């Protein structure tokens, strides 16, 4: 499948990024750099301009009254909502329309490349590039830990441009299918709908989508990628080396502009054109990917249990608020999960944290302490 993005990469941009791509063996980055930058600038535009304007029009009695910190989190949640809806829809379409994916063996899943998978990789990387600049800009709000998380996520997603496990890019991005419900859950609190019937139904969908997408689907696909990586670590090749091969194997000028653009537009191009003679992958690359995968899956299981507990507490505490208590939100967040639990306090103590970042707050214990 060729890249479905309607705009080809500008030659000047390709030439500019080529030395960087060659140095870090990111062979497919030049033909997707325009998508990556388009995504990053689009998310910035939504956060800085679209969200504030629309939010003031749609919620004139709520959004302008929020603290500056909470408005920032509101705008970031709008970006998260837009990103998760778009990237999941695009990933599902690529998985359905890309016929080459359906016939891939383990070698092609590890070293192979299709334009559709590369596009999904680019938009995901663009999101984390935007995320990084947000963390740098507002480090006093989000802290050094969130900055390091943004750097790590950007590095891991960028490895896909070698290409490496390009096949699994659309597969694992479907974790984000639960993110719209997570964002709606947050917005219900800010719209003074905590404990409402709408939030209850959304909470059920949140738990169901999280369980199906992250625990069932995610665990199954993780087992598959572990198997493929294990096979790639032990592949027999007389010319094996310590680094993942790139176009340098067959072409001393691997990223020539006309040739690269022409190749990318050929619908019947070979899946292995960027790795025509694959060798065993370096251990550091496999370990980097697999360790991150294990950590994220472990957190998903841990936070699913926390979600169940917090959703129950949400509707118990909402009855207390209706009796006259004022509340704010203390967020318990980890890797795309935001769980807001009401405690008795003023709004300026708002502990909002962006989607995709963890704080590890003991929500129930904090609530008991404040009530006591």
CSV table of N, CA, C and O in Angstrom, one decimal, residues 100-188:
chain,number,residue,atom,x,y,z
A,100,UNK,N,-1.5,-5.7,1.6
A,100,UNK,CA,-0.2,-6.3,1.8
A,100,UNK,C,0.0,-6.7,3.3
A,100,UNK,O,0.7,-7.7,3.5
A,101,UNK,N,-0.6,-6.0,4.2
A,101,UNK,CA,-0.5,-6.4,5.6
A,101,UNK,C,-1.0,-7.8,5.8
A,101,UNK,O,-0.5,-8.5,6.7
A,102,UNK,N,-2.1,-8.2,5.1
A,102,UNK,CA,-2.8,-9.4,5.4
A,102,UNK,C,-2.0,-10.7,5.0
A,102,UNK,O,-2.3,-11.8,5.4
A,103,UNK,N,-0.9,-10.5,4.2
A,103,UNK,CA,-0.1,-11.6,3.8
A,103,UNK,C,1.3,-11.6,4.3
A,103,UNK,O,2.2,-12.3,3.9
A,104,UNK,N,1.6,-10.7,5.3
A,104,UNK,CA,2.9,-10.6,5.8
A,104,UNK,C,3.3,-11.8,6.7
A,104,UNK,O,2.5,-12.2,7.5
A,105,UNK,N,4.6,-12.2,6.5
A,105,UNK,CA,5.1,-13.2,7.4
A,105,UNK,C,5.9,-12.5,8.5
A,105,UNK,O,5.9,-11.2,8.6
A,106,UNK,N,6.6,-13.2,9.4
A,106,UNK,CA,7.2,-12.5,10.5
A,106,UNK,C,8.3,-11.6,10.1
A,106,UNK,O,8.5,-10.6,10.7
A,107,UNK,N,9.0,-12.0,9.0
A,107,UNK,CA,10.1,-11.1,8.6
A,107,UNK,C,9.6,-9.8,8.1
A,107,UNK,O,10.1,-8.7,8.3
A,108,UNK,N,8.5,-9.8,7.4
A,108,UNK,CA,7.9,-8.6,6.8
A,108,UNK,C,7.2,-7.8,7.9
A,108,UNK,O,7.2,-6.6,7.9
A,109,UNK,N,6.7,-8.5,9.0
A,109,UNK,CA,6.2,-7.7,10.1
A,109,UNK,C,7.3,-7.0,10.9
A,109,UNK,O,7.0,-5.9,11.4
A,110,UNK,N,8.5,-7.5,10.9
A,110,UNK,CA,9.6,-6.9,11.6
A,110,UNK,C,10.3,-5.8,10.7
A,110,UNK,O,10.5,-4.7,11.1
A,111,UNK,N,10.7,-6.2,9.5
A,111,UNK,CA,11.5,-5.3,8.6
A,111,UNK,C,10.7,-4.7,7.5
A,111,UNK,O,11.2,-3.8,6.8
A,112,UNK,N,9.5,-5.2,7.2
A,112,UNK,CA,8.7,-4.7,6.1
A,112,UNK,C,8.2,-3.3,6.3
A,112,UNK,O,8.2,-2.7,7.4
A,113,UNK,N,7.7,-2.7,5.1
A,113,UNK,CA,7.2,-1.4,5.2
A,113,UNK,C,6.1,-1.2,4.2
A,113,UNK,O,6.1,-1.7,3.0
A,114,UNK,N,5.0,-0.5,4.6
A,114,UNK,CA,4.0,-0.1,3.7
A,114,UNK,C,3.8,1.4,3.9
A,114,UNK,O,4.0,1.9,5.0
A,115,UNK,N,3.3,2.1,2.9
A,115,UNK,CA,3.1,3.6,3.0
A,115,UNK,C,2.1,3.9,4.1
A,115,UNK,O,2.2,4.9,4.8
A,116,UNK,N,1.0,3.1,4.1
A,116,UNK,CA,-0.1,3.3,5.1
A,116,UNK,C,0.4,3.2,6.5
A,116,UNK,O,0.1,4.1,7.4
A,117,UNK,N,1.2,2.2,6.8
A,117,UNK,CA,1.8,2.0,8.1
A,117,UNK,C,2.7,3.2,8.5
A,117,UNK,O,2.8,3.6,9.6
A,118,UNK,N,3.5,3.6,7.5
A,118,UNK,CA,4.4,4.7,7.7
A,118,UNK,C,3.7,6.0,8.0
A,118,UNK,O,4.1,6.8,8.8
A,119,UNK,N,2.5,6.2,7.4
A,119,UNK,CA,1.7,7.4,7.7
A,119,UNK,C,1.2,7.4,9.1
A,119,UNK,O,1.3,8.4,9.8
A,120,UNK,N,0.7,6.3,9.6
A,120,UNK,CA,0.3,6.2,11.0
A,120,UNK,C,1.4,6.4,11.9
A,120,UNK,O,1.3,7.1,12.9
A,121,UNK,N,2.6,5.9,11.6
A,121,UNK,CA,3.8,6.1,12.4
A,121,UNK,C,4.1,7.6,12.5
A,121,UNK,O,4.5,8.1,13.5
A,122,UNK,N,4.0,8.3,11.4
A,122,UNK,CA,4.3,9.7,11.3
A,122,UNK,C,3.4,10.5,12.1
A,122,UNK,O,3.8,11.4,12.9
A,123,UNK,N,2.1,10.2,12.1
A,123,UNK,CA,1.1,11.0,12.8
A,123,UNK,C,1.3,10.8,14.3
A,123,UNK,O,1.1,11.7,15.2
A,124,UNK,N,1.6,9.5,14.7
A,124,UNK,CA,1.8,9.2,16.1
A,124,UNK,C,3.1,10.0,16.6
A,124,UNK,O,3.1,10.6,17.7
A,125,UNK,N,4.2,9.9,15.8
A,125,UNK,CA,5.4,10.6,16.2
A,125,UNK,C,5.2,12.1,16.3
A,125,UNK,O,5.7,12.8,17.2
A,126,UNK,N,4.4,12.7,15.4
A,126,UNK,CA,4.1,14.1,15.4
A,126,UNK,C,3.4,14.5,16.7
A,126,UNK,O,3.6,15.6,17.2
A,127,UNK,N,2.5,13.6,17.2
A,127,UNK,CA,1.8,13.9,18.4
A,127,UNK,C,2.8,14.0,19.6
A,127,UNK,O,2.7,14.9,20.4
A,128,UNK,N,3.7,13.1,19.6
A,128,UNK,CA,4.7,13.1,20.7
A,128,UNK,C,5.7,14.3,20.6
A,128,UNK,O,6.2,14.7,21.6
A,129,UNK,N,6.0,14.7,19.3
A,129,UNK,CA,6.8,15.9,19.2
A,129,UNK,C,6.1,17.1,19.7
A,129,UNK,O,6.7,17.9,20.4
A,130,UNK,N,4.8,17.2,19.4
A,130,UNK,CA,4.0,18.3,20.0
A,130,UNK,C,4.0,18.2,21.5
A,130,UNK,O,4.1,19.2,22.3
A,131,UNK,N,3.8,17.0,22.0
A,131,UNK,CA,3.8,16.7,23.5
A,131,UNK,C,5.1,17.2,24.1
A,131,UNK,O,5.1,17.7,25.2
A,132,UNK,N,6.2,16.9,23.5
A,132,UNK,CA,7.5,17.3,24.0
A,132,UNK,C,7.6,18.8,24.1
A,132,UNK,O,8.0,19.3,25.2
A,133,UNK,N,7.1,19.6,23.1
A,133,UNK,CA,7.2,21.0,23.2
A,133,UNK,C,6.3,21.6,24.3
A,133,UNK,O,6.6,22.6,24.9
A,134,UNK,N,5.2,20.9,24.5
A,134,UNK,CA,4.3,21.4,25.6
A,134,UNK,C,5.0,21.2,26.9
A,134,UNK,O,4.9,22.0,27.8
A,135,UNK,N,5.6,20.0,27.1
A,135,UNK,CA,6.3,19.8,28.4
A,135,UNK,C,7.5,20.7,28.6
A,135,UNK,O,7.7,21.2,29.7
A,136,UNK,N,8.2,21.1,27.5
A,136,UNK,CA,9.3,22.1,27.6
A,136,UNK,C,8.7,23.5,28.0
A,136,UNK,O,9.3,24.2,28.8
A,137,UNK,N,7.6,23.8,27.3
A,137,UNK,CA,7.1,25.1,27.5
A,137,UNK,C,6.5,25.3,28.9
A,137,UNK,O,6.6,26.4,29.5
A,138,UNK,N,5.8,24.3,29.4
A,138,UNK,CA,5.1,24.4,30.7
A,138,UNK,C,5.7,23.4,31.7
A,138,UNK,O,5.0,22.7,32.4
A,139,UNK,N,7.1,23.4,31.7
A,139,UNK,CA,7.7,22.4,32.6
A,139,UNK,C,7.4,22.7,34.1
A,139,UNK,O,7.3,21.8,34.9
A,140,UNK,N,7.1,24.0,34.4
A,140,UNK,CA,6.7,24.3,35.8
A,140,UNK,C,5.4,23.7,36.2
A,140,UNK,O,5.1,23.5,37.3
A,141,UNK,N,4.5,23.4,35.1
A,141,UNK,CA,3.2,22.8,35.4
A,141,UNK,C,3.3,21.3,35.3
A,141,UNK,O,2.8,20.6,36.2
A,142,UNK,N,4.0,20.7,34.3
A,142,UNK,CA,4.0,19.3,34.1
A,142,UNK,C,5.2,18.6,34.7
A,142,UNK,O,5.2,17.4,34.8
A,143,UNK,N,6.3,19.3,35.0
A,143,UNK,CA,7.4,18.7,35.7
A,143,UNK,C,8.4,18.0,34.8
A,143,UNK,O,8.2,17.7,33.6
A,144,UNK,N,9.6,17.6,35.4
A,144,UNK,CA,10.7,17.0,34.7
A,144,UNK,C,10.3,15.5,34.3
A,144,UNK,O,10.6,15.1,33.3
A,145,UNK,N,9.5,14.9,35.2
A,145,UNK,CA,9.1,13.5,34.9
A,145,UNK,C,8.3,13.4,33.6
A,145,UNK,O,8.5,12.5,32.8
A,146,UNK,N,7.4,14.3,33.4
A,146,UNK,CA,6.6,14.3,32.2
A,146,UNK,C,7.4,14.6,31.0
A,146,UNK,O,7.2,14.1,29.9
A,147,UNK,N,8.4,15.5,31.2
A,147,UNK,CA,9.3,15.8,30.1
A,147,UNK,C,10.1,14.6,29.7
A,147,UNK,O,10.2,14.3,28.5
A,148,UNK,N,10.6,13.9,30.6
A,148,UNK,CA,11.3,12.6,30.3
A,148,UNK,C,10.5,11.6,29.6
A,148,UNK,O,10.9,10.9,28.7
A,149,UNK,N,9.2,11.5,30.0
A,149,UNK,CA,8.3,10.6,29.4
A,149,UNK,C,8.0,11.0,27.9
A,149,UNK,O,8.0,10.1,27.1
A,150,UNK,N,7.9,12.3,27.7
A,150,UNK,CA,7.7,12.7,26.3
A,150,UNK,C,8.9,12.4,25.4
A,150,UNK,O,8.7,12.0,24.3
A,151,UNK,N,10.1,12.6,26.0
A,151,UNK,CA,11.3,12.3,25.2
A,151,UNK,C,11.4,10.8,24.9
A,151,UNK,O,11.7,10.4,23.8
A,152,UNK,N,11.1,10.0,25.9
A,152,UNK,CA,11.2,8.5,25.8
A,152,UNK,C,10.2,8.0,24.7
A,152,UNK,O,10.5,7.2,23.8
A,153,UNK,N,8.9,8.6,24.8
A,153,UNK,CA,7.9,8.2,23.8
A,153,UNK,C,8.3,8.6,22.4
A,153,UNK,O,8.1,7.8,21.4
A,154,UNK,N,8.8,9.8,22.3
A,154,UNK,CA,9.2,10.2,20.9
A,154,UNK,C,10.3,9.3,20.4
A,154,UNK,O,10.3,9.0,19.2
A,155,UNK,N,11.3,8.9,21.2
A,155,UNK,CA,12.4,8.1,20.7
A,155,UNK,C,11.9,6.7,20.3
A,155,UNK,O,12.2,6.2,19.2
A,156,UNK,N,11.0,6.1,21.1
A,156,UNK,CA,10.5,4.8,20.8
A,156,UNK,C,9.7,4.8,19.5
A,156,UNK,O,9.8,3.9,18.6
A,157,UNK,N,8.8,5.8,19.3
A,157,UNK,CA,8.0,5.9,18.1
A,157,UNK,C,8.9,6.1,16.9
A,157,UNK,O,8.6,5.7,15.8
A,158,UNK,N,10.0,6.9,17.1
A,158,UNK,CA,10.8,7.2,16.0
A,158,UNK,C,11.6,6.0,15.5
A,158,UNK,O,12.0,6.0,14.3
A,159,UNK,N,11.8,5.0,16.3
A,159,UNK,CA,12.5,3.8,15.8
A,159,UNK,C,11.7,3.1,14.7
A,159,UNK,O,12.3,2.4,13.9
A,160,UNK,N,10.4,3.4,14.6
A,160,UNK,CA,9.7,2.8,13.5
A,160,UNK,C,10.1,3.2,12.1
A,160,UNK,O,9.8,2.6,11.1
A,161,UNK,N,10.8,4.3,12.0
A,161,UNK,CA,11.3,4.8,10.7
A,161,UNK,C,12.5,4.1,10.2
A,161,UNK,O,13.0,4.4,9.2
A,162,UNK,N,13.0,3.1,11.0
A,162,UNK,CA,14.2,2.4,10.5
A,162,UNK,C,14.0,1.6,9.2
A,162,UNK,O,14.9,1.6,8.4
A,163,UNK,N,12.9,1.0,8.8
A,163,UNK,CA,11.7,0.7,9.5
A,163,UNK,C,11.9,-0.5,10.4
A,163,UNK,O,12.7,-1.4,10.1
A,164,UNK,N,11.2,-0.5,11.5
A,164,UNK,CA,11.2,-1.6,12.5
A,164,UNK,C,9.8,-1.8,13.0
A,164,UNK,O,9.2,-0.8,13.5
A,165,UNK,N,9.2,-3.0,12.9
A,165,UNK,CA,7.9,-3.3,13.3
A,165,UNK,C,6.9,-2.3,12.8
A,165,UNK,O,5.9,-1.9,13.5
A,166,UNK,N,7.1,-1.8,11.6
A,166,UNK,CA,6.1,-0.9,10.9
A,166,UNK,C,4.7,-1.5,10.9
A,166,UNK,O,3.7,-0.8,11.1
A,167,UNK,N,4.6,-2.8,10.8
A,167,UNK,CA,3.3,-3.5,10.8
A,167,UNK,C,2.5,-3.3,12.1
A,167,UNK,O,1.3,-3.1,12.0
A,168,UNK,N,3.2,-3.2,13.2
A,168,UNK,CA,2.5,-3.1,14.5
A,168,UNK,C,2.2,-1.6,14.9
A,168,UNK,O,1.5,-1.4,15.9
A,169,UNK,N,2.6,-0.6,14.0
A,169,UNK,CA,2.2,0.7,14.3
A,169,UNK,C,0.7,0.9,14.4
A,169,UNK,O,0.1,1.4,15.4
A,170,UNK,N,-0.1,0.6,13.3
A,170,UNK,CA,-1.5,0.7,13.4
A,170,UNK,C,-2.2,-0.2,14.5
A,170,UNK,O,-3.2,0.1,15.1
A,171,UNK,N,-1.5,-1.3,14.7
A,171,UNK,CA,-2.0,-2.3,15.7
A,171,UNK,C,-2.1,-1.7,17.1
A,171,UNK,O,-3.1,-1.8,17.8
A,172,UNK,N,-0.9,-1.2,17.5
A,172,UNK,CA,-0.9,-0.7,18.9
A,172,UNK,C,-1.5,0.6,19.1
A,172,UNK,O,-1.8,1.0,20.2
A,173,UNK,N,-1.6,1.4,18.0
A,173,UNK,CA,-2.2,2.7,18.2
A,173,UNK,C,-3.7,2.6,18.5
A,173,UNK,O,-4.3,3.5,19.0
A,174,UNK,N,-4.3,1.4,18.3
A,174,UNK,CA,-5.7,1.1,18.7
A,174,UNK,C,-5.9,1.1,20.2
A,174,UNK,O,-7.0,1.1,20.7
A,175,UNK,N,-4.8,1.2,21.0
A,175,UNK,CA,-5.0,1.4,22.4
A,175,UNK,C,-5.8,2.7,22.6
A,175,UNK,O,-6.5,2.9,23.6
A,176,UNK,N,-5.6,3.7,21.7
A,176,UNK,CA,-6.2,5.0,21.8
A,176,UNK,C,-7.8,4.9,21.6
A,176,UNK,O,-8.4,6.0,21.8
A,177,UNK,N,-8.3,3.8,21.3
A,177,UNK,CA,-9.8,3.7,21.2
A,177,UNK,C,-10.5,4.0,22.5
A,177,UNK,O,-11.7,4.4,22.5
A,178,UNK,N,-9.8,3.8,23.6
A,178,UNK,CA,-10.4,4.1,24.9
A,178,UNK,C,-10.2,5.6,25.3
A,178,UNK,O,-10.9,6.1,26.2
A,179,UNK,N,-9.4,6.3,24.6
A,179,UNK,CA,-9.0,7.7,25.0
A,179,UNK,C,-10.2,8.7,24.9
A,179,UNK,O,-10.3,9.6,25.7
A,180,UNK,N,-11.1,8.6,23.8
A,180,UNK,CA,-12.2,9.5,23.8
A,180,UNK,C,-13.1,9.5,25.1
A,180,UNK,O,-13.5,10.5,25.6
A,181,UNK,N,-13.3,8.3,25.6
A,181,UNK,CA,-14.1,8.1,26.8
A,181,UNK,C,-13.4,8.7,28.0
A,181,UNK,O,-14.0,9.2,28.9
A,182,UNK,N,-12.1,8.5,28.0
A,182,UNK,CA,-11.3,9.1,29.1
A,182,UNK,C,-11.4,10.6,29.1
A,182,UNK,O,-11.5,11.3,30.1
A,183,UNK,N,-11.3,11.2,27.9
A,183,UNK,CA,-11.4,12.7,27.8
A,183,UNK,C,-12.8,13.1,28.2
A,183,UNK,O,-13.0,14.2,28.9
A,184,UNK,N,-13.8,12.4,27.7
A,184,UNK,CA,-15.2,12.8,28.1
A,184,UNK,C,-15.4,12.7,29.6
A,184,UNK,O,-16.1,13.6,30.2
A,185,UNK,N,-14.8,11.7,30.2
A,185,UNK,CA,-14.9,11.6,31.6
A,185,UNK,C,-14.4,12.8,32.3
A,185,UNK,O,-15.0,13.3,33.3
A,186,UNK,N,-13.3,13.4,31.9
A,186,UNK,CA,-12.7,14.6,32.4
A,186,UNK,C,-13.6,15.8,32.2
A,186,UNK,O,-13.8,16.6,33.1
A,187,UNK,N,-14.1,15.9,30.9
A,187,UNK,CA,-14.9,17.0,30.6
A,187,UNK,C,-16.2,17.1,31.4
A,187,UNK,O,-16.7,18.1,31.8
A,188,UNK,N,-16.8,15.9,31.7
A,188,UNK,CA,-18.0,15.8,32.5
A,188,UNK,C,-17.8,16.5,33.9
A,188,UNK,O,-18.7,17.2,34.4
